[in-house]
mmCIF file of C-alpha atoms in Angstrom:
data_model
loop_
_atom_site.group_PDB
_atom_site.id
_atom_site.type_symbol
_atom_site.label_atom_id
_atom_site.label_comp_id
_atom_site.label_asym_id
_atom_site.label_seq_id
_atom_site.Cartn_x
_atom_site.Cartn_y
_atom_site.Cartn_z
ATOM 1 C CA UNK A 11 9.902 35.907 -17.376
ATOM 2 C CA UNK A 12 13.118 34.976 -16.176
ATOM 3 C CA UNK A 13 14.346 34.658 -12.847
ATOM 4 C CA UNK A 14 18.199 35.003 -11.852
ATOM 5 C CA UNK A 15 19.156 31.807 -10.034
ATOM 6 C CA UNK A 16 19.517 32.007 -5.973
ATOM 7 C CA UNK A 17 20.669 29.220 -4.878
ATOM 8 C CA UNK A 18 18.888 27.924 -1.294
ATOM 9 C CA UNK A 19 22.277 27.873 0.858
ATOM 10 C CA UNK A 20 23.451 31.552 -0.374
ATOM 11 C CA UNK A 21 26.487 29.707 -1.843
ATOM 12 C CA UNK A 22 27.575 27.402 -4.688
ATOM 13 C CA UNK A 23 24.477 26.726 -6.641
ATOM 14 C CA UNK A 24 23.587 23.355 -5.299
ATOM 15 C CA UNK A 25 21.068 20.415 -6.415
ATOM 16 C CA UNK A 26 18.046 20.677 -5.001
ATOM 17 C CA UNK A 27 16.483 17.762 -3.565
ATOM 18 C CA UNK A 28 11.850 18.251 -3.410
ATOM 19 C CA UNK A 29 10.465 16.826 -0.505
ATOM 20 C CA UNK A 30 6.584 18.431 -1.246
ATOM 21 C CA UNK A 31 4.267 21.313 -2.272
ATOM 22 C CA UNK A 32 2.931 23.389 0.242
ATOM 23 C CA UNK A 33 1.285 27.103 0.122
ATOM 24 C CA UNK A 34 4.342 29.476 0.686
ATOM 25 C CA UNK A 35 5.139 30.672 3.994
ATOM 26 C CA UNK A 36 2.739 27.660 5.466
ATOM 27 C CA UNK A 37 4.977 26.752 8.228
ATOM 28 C CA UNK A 38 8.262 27.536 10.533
ATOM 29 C CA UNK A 39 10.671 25.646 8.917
ATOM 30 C CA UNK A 40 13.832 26.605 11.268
ATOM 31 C CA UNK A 41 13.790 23.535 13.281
ATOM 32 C CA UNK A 42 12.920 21.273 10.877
ATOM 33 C CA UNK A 43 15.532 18.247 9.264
ATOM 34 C CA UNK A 44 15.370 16.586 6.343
ATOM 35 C CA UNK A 45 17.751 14.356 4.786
ATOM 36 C CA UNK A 46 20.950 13.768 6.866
ATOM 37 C CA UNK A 47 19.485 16.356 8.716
ATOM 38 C CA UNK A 48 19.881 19.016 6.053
ATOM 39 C CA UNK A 49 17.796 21.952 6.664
ATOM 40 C CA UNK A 50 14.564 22.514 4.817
ATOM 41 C CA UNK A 51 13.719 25.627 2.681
ATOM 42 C CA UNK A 52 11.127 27.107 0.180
ATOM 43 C CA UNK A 53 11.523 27.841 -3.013
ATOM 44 C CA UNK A 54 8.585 30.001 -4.033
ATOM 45 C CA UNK A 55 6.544 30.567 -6.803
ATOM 46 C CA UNK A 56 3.606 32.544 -6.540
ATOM 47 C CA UNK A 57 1.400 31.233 -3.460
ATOM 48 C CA UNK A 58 2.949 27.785 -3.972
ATOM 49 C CA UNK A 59 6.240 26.756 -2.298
ATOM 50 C CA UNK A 60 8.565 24.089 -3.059
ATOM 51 C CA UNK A 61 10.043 22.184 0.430
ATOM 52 C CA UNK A 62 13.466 21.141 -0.624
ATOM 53 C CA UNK A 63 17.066 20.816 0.650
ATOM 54 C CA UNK A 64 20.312 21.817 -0.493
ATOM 55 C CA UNK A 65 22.035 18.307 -1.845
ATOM 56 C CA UNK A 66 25.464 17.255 -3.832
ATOM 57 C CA UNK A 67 25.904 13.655 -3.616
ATOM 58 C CA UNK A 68 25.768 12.094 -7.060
ATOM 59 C CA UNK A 69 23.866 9.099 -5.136
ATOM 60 C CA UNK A 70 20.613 9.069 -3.254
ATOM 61 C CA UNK A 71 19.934 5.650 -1.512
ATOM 62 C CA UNK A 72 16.226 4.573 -0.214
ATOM 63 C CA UNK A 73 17.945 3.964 2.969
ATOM 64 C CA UNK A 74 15.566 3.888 6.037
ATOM 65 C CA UNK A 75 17.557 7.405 7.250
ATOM 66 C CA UNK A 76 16.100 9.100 4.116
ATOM 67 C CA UNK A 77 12.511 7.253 3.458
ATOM 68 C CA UNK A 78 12.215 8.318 6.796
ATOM 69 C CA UNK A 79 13.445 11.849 6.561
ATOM 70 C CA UNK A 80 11.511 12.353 3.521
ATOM 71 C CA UNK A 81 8.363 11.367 5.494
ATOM 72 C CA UNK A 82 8.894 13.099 8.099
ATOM 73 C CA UNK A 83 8.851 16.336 6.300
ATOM 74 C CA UNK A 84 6.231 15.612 4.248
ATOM 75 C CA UNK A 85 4.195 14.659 7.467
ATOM 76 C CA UNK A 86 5.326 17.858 9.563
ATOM 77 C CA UNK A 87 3.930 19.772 6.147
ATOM 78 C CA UNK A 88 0.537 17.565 6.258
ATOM 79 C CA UNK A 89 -0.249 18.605 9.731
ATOM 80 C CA UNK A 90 0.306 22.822 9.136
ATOM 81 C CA UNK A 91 -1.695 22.660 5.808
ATOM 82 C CA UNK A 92 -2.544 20.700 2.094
ATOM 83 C CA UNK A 93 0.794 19.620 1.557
ATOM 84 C CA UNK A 94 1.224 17.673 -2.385
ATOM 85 C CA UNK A 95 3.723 14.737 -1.312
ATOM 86 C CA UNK A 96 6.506 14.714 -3.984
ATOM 87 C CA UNK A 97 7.931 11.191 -4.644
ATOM 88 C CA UNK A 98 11.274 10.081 -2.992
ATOM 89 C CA UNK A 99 14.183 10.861 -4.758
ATOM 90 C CA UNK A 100 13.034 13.655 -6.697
ATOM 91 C CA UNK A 101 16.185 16.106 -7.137
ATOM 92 C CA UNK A 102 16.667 19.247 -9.523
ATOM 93 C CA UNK A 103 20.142 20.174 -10.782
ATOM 94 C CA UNK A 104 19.230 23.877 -9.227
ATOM 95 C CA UNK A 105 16.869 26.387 -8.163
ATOM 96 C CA UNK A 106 16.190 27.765 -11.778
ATOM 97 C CA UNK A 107 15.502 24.550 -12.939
ATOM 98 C CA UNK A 108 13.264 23.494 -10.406
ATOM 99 C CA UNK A 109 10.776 27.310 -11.239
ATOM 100 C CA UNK A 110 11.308 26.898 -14.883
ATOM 101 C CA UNK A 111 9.980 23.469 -15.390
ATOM 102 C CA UNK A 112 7.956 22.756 -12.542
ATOM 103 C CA UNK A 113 6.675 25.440 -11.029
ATOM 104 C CA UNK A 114 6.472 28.185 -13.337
ATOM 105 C CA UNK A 115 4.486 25.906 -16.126
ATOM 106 C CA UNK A 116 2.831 23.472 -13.563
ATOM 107 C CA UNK A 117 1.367 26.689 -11.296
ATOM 108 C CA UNK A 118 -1.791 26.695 -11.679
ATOM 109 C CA UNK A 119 -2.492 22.788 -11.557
ATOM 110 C CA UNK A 120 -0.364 22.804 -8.512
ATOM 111 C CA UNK A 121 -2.320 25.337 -7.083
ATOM 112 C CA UNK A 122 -5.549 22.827 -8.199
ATOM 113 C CA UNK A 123 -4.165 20.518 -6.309
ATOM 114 C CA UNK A 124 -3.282 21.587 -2.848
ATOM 115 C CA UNK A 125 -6.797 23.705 -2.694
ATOM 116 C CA UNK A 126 -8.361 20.268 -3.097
ATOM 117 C CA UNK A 127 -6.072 18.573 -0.384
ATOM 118 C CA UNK A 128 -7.266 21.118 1.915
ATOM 119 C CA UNK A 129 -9.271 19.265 5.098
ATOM 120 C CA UNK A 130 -8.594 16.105 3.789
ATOM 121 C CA UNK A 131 -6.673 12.987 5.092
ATOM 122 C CA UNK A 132 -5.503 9.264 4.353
ATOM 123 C CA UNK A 133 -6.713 6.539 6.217
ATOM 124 C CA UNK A 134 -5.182 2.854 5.422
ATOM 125 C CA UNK A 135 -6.984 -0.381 6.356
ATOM 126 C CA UNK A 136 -5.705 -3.647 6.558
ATOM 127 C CA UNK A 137 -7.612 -6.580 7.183
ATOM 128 C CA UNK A 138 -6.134 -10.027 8.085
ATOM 129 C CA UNK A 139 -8.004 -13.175 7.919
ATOM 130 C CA UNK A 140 -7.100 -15.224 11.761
ATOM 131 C CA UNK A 141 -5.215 -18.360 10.739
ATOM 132 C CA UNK A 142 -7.508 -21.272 8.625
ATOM 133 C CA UNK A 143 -10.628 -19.331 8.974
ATOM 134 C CA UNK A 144 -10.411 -18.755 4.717
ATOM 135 C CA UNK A 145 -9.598 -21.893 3.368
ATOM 136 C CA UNK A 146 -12.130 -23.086 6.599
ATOM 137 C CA UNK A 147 -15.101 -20.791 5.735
ATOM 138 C CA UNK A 148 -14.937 -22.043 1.836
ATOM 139 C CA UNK A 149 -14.595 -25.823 2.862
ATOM 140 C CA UNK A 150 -17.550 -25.558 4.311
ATOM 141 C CA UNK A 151 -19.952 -23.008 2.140
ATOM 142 C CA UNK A 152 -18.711 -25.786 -0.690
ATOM 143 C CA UNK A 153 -20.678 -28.962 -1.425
ATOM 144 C CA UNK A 154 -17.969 -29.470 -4.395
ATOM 145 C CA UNK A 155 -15.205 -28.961 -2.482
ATOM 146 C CA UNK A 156 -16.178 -31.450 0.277
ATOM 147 C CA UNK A 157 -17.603 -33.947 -2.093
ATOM 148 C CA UNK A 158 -13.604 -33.585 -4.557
ATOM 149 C CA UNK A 159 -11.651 -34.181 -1.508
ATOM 150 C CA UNK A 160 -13.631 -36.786 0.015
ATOM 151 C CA UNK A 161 -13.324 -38.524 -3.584
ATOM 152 C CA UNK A 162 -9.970 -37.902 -4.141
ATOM 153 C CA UNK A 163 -8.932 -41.084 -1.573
ATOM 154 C CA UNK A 164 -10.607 -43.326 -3.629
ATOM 155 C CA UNK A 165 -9.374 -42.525 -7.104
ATOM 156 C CA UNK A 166 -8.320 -45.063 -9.070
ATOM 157 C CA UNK A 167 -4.727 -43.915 -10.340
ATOM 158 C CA UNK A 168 -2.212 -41.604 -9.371
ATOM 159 C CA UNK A 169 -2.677 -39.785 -12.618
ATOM 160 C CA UNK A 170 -6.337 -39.725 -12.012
ATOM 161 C CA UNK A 171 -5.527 -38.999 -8.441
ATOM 162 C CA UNK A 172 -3.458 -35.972 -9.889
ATOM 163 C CA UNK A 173 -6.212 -34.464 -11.895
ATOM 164 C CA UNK A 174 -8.454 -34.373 -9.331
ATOM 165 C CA UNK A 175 -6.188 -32.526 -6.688
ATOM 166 C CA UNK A 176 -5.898 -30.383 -9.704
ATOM 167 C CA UNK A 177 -9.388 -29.918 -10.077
ATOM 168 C CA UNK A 178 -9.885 -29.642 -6.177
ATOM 169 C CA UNK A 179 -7.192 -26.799 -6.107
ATOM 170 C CA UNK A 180 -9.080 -24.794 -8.742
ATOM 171 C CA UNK A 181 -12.333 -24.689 -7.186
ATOM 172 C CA UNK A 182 -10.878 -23.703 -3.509
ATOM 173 C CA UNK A 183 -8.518 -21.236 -5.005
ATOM 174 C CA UNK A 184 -11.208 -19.437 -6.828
ATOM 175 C CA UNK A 185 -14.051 -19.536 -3.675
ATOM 176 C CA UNK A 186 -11.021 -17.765 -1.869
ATOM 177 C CA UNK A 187 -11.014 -15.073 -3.986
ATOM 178 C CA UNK A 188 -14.586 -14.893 -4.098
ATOM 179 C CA UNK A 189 -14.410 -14.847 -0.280
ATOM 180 C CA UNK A 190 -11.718 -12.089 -0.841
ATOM 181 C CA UNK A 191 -13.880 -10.414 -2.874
ATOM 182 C CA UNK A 192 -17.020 -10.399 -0.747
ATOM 183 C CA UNK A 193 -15.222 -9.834 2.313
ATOM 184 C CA UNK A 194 -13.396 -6.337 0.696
ATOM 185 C CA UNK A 195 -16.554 -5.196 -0.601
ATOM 186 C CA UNK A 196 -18.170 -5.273 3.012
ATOM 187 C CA UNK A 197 -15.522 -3.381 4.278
ATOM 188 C CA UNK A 198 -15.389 -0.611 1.969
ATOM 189 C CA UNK A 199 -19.442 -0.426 1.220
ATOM 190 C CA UNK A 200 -19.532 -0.134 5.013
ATOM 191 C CA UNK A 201 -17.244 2.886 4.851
ATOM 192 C CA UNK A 202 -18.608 4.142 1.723
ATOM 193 C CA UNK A 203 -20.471 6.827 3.474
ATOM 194 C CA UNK A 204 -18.069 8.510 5.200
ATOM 195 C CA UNK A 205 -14.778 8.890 2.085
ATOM 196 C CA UNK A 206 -14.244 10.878 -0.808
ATOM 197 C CA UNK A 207 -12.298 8.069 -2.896
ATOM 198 C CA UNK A 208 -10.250 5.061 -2.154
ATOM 199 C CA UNK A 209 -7.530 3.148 -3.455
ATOM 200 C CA UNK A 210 -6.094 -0.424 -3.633
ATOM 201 C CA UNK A 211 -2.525 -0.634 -1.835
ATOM 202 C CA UNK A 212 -2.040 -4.374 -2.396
ATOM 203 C CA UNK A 213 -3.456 -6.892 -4.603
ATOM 204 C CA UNK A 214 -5.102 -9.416 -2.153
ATOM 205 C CA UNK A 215 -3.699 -12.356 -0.643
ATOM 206 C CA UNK A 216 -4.285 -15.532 0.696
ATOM 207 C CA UNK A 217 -4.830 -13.933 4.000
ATOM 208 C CA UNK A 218 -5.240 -9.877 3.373
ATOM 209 C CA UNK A 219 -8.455 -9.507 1.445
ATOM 210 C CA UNK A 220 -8.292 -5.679 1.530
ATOM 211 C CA UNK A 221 -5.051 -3.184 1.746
ATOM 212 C CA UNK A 222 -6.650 0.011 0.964
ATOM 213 C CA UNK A 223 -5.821 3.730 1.203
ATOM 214 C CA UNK A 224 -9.159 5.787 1.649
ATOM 215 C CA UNK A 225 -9.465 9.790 0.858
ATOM 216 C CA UNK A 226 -11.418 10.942 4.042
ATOM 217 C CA UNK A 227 -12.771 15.199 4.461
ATOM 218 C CA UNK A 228 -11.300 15.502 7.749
ATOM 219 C CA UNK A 229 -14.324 16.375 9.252
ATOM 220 C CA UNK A 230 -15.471 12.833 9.274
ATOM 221 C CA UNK A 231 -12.589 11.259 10.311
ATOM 222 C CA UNK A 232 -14.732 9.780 13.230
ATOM 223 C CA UNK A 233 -17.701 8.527 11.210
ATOM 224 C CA UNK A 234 -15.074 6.964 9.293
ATOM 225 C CA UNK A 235 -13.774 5.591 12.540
ATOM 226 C CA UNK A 236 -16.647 4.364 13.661
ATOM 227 C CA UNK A 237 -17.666 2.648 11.329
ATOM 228 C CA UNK A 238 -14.962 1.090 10.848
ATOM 229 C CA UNK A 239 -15.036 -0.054 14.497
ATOM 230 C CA UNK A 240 -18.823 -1.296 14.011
ATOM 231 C CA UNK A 241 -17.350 -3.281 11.006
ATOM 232 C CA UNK A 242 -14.385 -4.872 13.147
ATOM 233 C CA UNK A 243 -16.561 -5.584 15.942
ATOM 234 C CA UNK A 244 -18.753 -7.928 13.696
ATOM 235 C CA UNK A 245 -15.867 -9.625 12.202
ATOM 236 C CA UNK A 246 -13.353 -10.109 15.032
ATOM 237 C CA UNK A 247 -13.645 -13.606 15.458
ATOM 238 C CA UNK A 248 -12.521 -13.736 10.977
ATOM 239 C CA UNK A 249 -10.698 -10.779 10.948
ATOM 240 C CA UNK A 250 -8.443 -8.788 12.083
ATOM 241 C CA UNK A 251 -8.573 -4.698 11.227
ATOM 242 C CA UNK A 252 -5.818 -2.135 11.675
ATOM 243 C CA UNK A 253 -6.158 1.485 10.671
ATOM 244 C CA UNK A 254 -3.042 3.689 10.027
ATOM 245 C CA UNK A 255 -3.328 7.689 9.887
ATOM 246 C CA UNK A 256 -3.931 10.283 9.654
ATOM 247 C CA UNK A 257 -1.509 10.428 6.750
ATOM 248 C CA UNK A 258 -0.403 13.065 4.072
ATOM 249 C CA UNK A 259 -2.245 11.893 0.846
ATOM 250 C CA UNK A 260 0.840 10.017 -0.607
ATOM 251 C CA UNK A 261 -1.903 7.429 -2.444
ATOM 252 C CA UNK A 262 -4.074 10.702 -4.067
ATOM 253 C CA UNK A 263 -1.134 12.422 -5.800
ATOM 254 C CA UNK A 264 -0.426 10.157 -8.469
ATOM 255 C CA UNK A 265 -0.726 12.897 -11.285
ATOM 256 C CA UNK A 266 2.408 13.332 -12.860
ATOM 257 C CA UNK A 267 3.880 16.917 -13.472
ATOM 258 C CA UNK A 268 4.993 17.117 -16.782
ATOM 259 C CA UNK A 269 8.026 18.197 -18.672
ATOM 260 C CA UNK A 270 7.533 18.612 -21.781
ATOM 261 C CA UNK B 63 -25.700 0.568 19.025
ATOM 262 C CA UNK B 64 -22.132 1.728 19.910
ATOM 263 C CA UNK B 65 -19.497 -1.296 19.050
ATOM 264 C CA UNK B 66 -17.391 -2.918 21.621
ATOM 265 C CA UNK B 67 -14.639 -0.666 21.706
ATOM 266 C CA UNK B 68 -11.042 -1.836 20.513
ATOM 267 C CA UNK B 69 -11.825 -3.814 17.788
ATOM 268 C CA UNK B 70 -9.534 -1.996 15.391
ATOM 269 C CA UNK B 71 -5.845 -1.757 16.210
ATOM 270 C CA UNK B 72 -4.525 1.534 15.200
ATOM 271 C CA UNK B 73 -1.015 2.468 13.756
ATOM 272 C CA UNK B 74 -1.221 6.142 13.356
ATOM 273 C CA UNK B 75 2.718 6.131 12.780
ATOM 274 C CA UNK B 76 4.273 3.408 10.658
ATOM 275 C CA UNK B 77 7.053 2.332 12.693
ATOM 276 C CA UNK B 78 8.644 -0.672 10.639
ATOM 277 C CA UNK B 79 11.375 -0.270 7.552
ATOM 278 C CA UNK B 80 8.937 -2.847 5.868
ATOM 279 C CA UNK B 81 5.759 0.107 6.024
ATOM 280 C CA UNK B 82 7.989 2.760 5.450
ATOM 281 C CA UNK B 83 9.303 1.676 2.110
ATOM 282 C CA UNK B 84 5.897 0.738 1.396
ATOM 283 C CA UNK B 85 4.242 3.686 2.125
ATOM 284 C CA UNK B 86 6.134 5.946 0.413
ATOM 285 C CA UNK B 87 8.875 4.546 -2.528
ATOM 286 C CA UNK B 88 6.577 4.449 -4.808
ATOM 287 C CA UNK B 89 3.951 7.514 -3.839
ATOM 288 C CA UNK B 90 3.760 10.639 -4.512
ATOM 289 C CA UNK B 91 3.983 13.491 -7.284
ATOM 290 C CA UNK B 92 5.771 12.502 -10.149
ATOM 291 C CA UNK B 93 8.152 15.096 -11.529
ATOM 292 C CA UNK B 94 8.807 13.254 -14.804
ATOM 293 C CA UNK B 95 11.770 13.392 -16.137
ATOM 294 C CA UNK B 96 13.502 14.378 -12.679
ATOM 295 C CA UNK B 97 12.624 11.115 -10.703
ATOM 296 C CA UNK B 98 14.621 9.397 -13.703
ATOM 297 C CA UNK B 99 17.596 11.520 -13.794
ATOM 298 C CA UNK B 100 17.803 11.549 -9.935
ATOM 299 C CA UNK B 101 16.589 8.816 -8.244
ATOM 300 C CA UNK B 102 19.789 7.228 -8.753
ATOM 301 C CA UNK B 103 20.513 4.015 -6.695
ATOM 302 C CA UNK B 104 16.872 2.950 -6.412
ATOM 303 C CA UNK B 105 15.502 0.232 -8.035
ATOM 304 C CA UNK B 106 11.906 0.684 -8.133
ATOM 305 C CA UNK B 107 10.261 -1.735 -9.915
ATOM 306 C CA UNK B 108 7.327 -0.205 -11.972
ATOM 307 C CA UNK B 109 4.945 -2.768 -12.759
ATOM 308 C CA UNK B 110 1.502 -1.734 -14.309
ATOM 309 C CA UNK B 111 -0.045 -5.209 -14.683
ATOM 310 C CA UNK B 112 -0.133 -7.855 -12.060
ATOM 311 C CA UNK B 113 -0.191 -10.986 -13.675
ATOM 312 C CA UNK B 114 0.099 -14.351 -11.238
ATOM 313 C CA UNK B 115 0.206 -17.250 -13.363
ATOM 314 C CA UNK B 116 -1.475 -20.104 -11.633
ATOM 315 C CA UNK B 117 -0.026 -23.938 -12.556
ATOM 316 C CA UNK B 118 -0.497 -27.257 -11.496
ATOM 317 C CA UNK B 119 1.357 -26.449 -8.672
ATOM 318 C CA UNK B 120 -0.275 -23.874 -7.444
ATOM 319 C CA UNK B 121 -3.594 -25.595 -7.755
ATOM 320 C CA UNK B 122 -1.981 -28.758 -5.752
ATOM 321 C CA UNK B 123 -1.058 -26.493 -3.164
ATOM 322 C CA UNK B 124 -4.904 -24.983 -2.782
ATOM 323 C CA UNK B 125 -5.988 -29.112 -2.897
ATOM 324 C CA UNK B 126 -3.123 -30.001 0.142
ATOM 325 C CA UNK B 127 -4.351 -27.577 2.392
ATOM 326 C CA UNK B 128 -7.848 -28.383 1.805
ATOM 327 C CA UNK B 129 -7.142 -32.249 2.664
ATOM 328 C CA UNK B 130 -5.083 -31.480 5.018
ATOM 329 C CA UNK B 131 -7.824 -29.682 6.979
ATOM 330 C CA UNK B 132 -9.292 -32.299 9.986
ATOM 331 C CA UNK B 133 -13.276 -31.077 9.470
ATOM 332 C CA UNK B 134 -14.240 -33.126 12.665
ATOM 333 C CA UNK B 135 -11.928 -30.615 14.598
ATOM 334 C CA UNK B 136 -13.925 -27.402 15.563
ATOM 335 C CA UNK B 137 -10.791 -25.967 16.760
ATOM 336 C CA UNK B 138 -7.652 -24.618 14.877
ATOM 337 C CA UNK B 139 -4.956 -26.075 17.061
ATOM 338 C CA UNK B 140 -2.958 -29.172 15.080
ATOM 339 C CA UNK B 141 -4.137 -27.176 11.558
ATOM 340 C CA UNK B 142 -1.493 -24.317 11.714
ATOM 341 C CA UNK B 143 1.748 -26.233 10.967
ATOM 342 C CA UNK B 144 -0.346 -27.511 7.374
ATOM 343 C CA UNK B 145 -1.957 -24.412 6.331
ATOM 344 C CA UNK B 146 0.904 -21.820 7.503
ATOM 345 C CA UNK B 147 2.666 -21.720 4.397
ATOM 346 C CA UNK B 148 -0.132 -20.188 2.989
ATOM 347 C CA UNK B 149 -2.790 -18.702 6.025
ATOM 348 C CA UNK B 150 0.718 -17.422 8.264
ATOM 349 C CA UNK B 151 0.179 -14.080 9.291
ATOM 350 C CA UNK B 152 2.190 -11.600 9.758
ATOM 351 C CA UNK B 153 4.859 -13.049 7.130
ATOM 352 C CA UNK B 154 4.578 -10.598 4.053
ATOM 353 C CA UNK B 155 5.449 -11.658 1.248
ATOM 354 C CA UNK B 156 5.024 -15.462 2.175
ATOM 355 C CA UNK B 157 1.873 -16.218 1.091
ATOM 356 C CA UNK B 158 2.337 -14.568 -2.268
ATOM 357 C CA UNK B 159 5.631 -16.932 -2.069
ATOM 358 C CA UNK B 160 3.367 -19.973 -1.865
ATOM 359 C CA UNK B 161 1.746 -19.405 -4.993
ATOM 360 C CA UNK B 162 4.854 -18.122 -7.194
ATOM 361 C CA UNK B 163 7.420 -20.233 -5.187
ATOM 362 C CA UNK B 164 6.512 -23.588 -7.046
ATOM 363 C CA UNK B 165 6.707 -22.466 -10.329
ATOM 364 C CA UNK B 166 9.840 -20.823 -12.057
ATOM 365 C CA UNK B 167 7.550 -18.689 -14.586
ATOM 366 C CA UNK B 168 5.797 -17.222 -11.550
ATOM 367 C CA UNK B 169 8.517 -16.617 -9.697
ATOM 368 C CA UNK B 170 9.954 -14.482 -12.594
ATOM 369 C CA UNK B 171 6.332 -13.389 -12.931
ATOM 370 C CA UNK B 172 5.765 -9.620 -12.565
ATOM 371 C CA UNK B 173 4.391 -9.756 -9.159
ATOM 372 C CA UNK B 174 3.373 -6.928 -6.642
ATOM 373 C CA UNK B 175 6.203 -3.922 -6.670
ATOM 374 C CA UNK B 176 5.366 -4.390 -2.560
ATOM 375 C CA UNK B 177 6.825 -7.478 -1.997
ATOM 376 C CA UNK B 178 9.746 -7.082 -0.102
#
């Protein structure tokens, strides 16, 4: 089945720039802006809708402006309804294209997808280790580590001297990961009960042990935040914990959309 | 037993440049062949595997910071100016600096796509 082209604006047949999936008709879209302040229509397919704007410029920069309009759009959507965030930057030369390989083909998977995004939210956690209370905590759990540096002042030659520090470096920089390690696995076994899934945002670091995006029904959001609280509580003289959200499920839609 | 409340510190908008790009350049439905053709201007770096070499360096680093450490003291104070380069908060970026900064293969190393 072919459709004619319409373009969005009534006029020249523009690019079309994708800001999300939605269910059609989900939302009044008459005051909001997206890019530039461009206004926001639907292209529809079926029960599905594409949000997009009208664009022409050959050149689409990840200014703040735009990661920020994008967002914006895609959070607006979030809060009417499932809304499947498309990824920044995602333009199609015109409306045809856009039903013809995306929606047309992709319908039904689309369709998957925002019926399981229904009730559901993000939640991100970061936790922060307070300043020396790492490389503190494994100093002292570590009989080797105490017994290489107190050794290393009496070594006999810088070489040897070298080697050891070497050594010494090893063992700390591996206890802080197991530290790390432990210390993520607390927090998320302590949420465990109250998300659907969860996902790394950030490798860890020295001083972040966890950076995680968590798939929560939104009908738990505060089990999730209480225990979550409970968890802080017990570690706030370690740790610091910040929670971000609700959020449209930008870490959950990582399926690509083919074309073939 | 209820917790003390106010533990957690809650963002529920990210407000910086810094979470904004990180929240979203990267997430999202892909749309193939249309994110290439379009997203024109941005250089998102795509990196699958996360690979941080450790050296001698680093390891010497891990070993300062350690020594450095005065185990009599039960208090931080006179420990932060040693162990910031690596234990600062709030500096993103940095501590993943103090483990790739010392080495040049690191540094060229594919690191996190989120840094910076």
């Amino acid at each position: 089945m072919t459709t004619r082209p319409v373009s969005v604006d009534g006029g020249l047949a523009s690019r079309l720039y994708v800001y999300a999936i939605v269910p059609v008709a989900a939302m009044d879209l008459s005051e909001m802006e997206g890019l530039a302040g461009r206004a926001v229509h639907e292209v529809r397919q079926g029960p599905l809708a594409a949000l997009v704007s009208a664009i022409e410029e050959e050149r689409l920069r990840p200014t703040r402006a735009n990661l920020s309009a994008h967002q914006q759009v895609v959070s607006s959507a979030h809060s009417r309804g499932p809304a499947l965030p498309v990824r920044f930057g995602t333009v199609f030369p015109d409306e045809e294209t856009l039903r013809v390989d995306l929606l047309a083909p992709e319908q039904l998977r689309l369709e998957a997808m925002l019926a399981d995004f229904e009730g559901k939210d993000e939640f991100r956690v970061k936790c922060r280790y307070l300043p020396d209370v790492a490389i503190r905590e494994v100093v002292e759990r570590s009989p080797s580590i105490r017994k290489l540096r107190a050794r290393a002042d009496n070594a006999a030659s810088p070489a040897t001297r070298q080697a050891q520090q070497v050594r010494l470096g090893e063992i700390v920089m591996l206890e802080l990961e197991r530290l790390r390690e432990r210390d993520a696995a607390t927090v998320v076994d302590g949420l465990a009960p109250h998300i659907l899934s969860w996902e790394p945002i950030d490798d860890p670091s020295d001083d972040v042990p966890l950076h995680a995006a968590f798939l929560v029904d939104r009908r738990r959001t505060r089990d999730l935040e209480s225990a979550l609280e409970e968890i802080a509580s017990r570690q706030k003289d370690r740790m610091q914990v910040e929670l971000i959200g609700p959020l449209p499920l930008w870490d959950f839609s990582h399926v690509s959309a083919g074309v073939a | 037993m209820p917790a003390a409340a106010g533990s957690v510190s809650r963002a529920p908008r990210p407000s910086s440049l810094a979470d904004v790009l990180d929240l979203i350049l990267d997430k999202g439905l892909v749309i193939d062949a249309y994110v290439r053709v379009s997203a024109l201007g941005i250089e998102v770096l795509t990196i699958d595997a996360r690979i941080v070499i450790a050296s001698v360096d680093t390891y010497l680093h891990y070993a300062e910071a350690v020594n450095r450490l005065d185990l009599t003291q039960t208090e931080t104070q006179g420990i932060q100016g040693l162990t910031n380069d690596m234990m600062q908060s709030g500096a993103r970026g940095k501590v993943k600096g103090a483990i790739e900064g010392g080495v040049e293969a690191v540094k060229e190393t594919v690191g996190s796509r989120r840094d910076k």
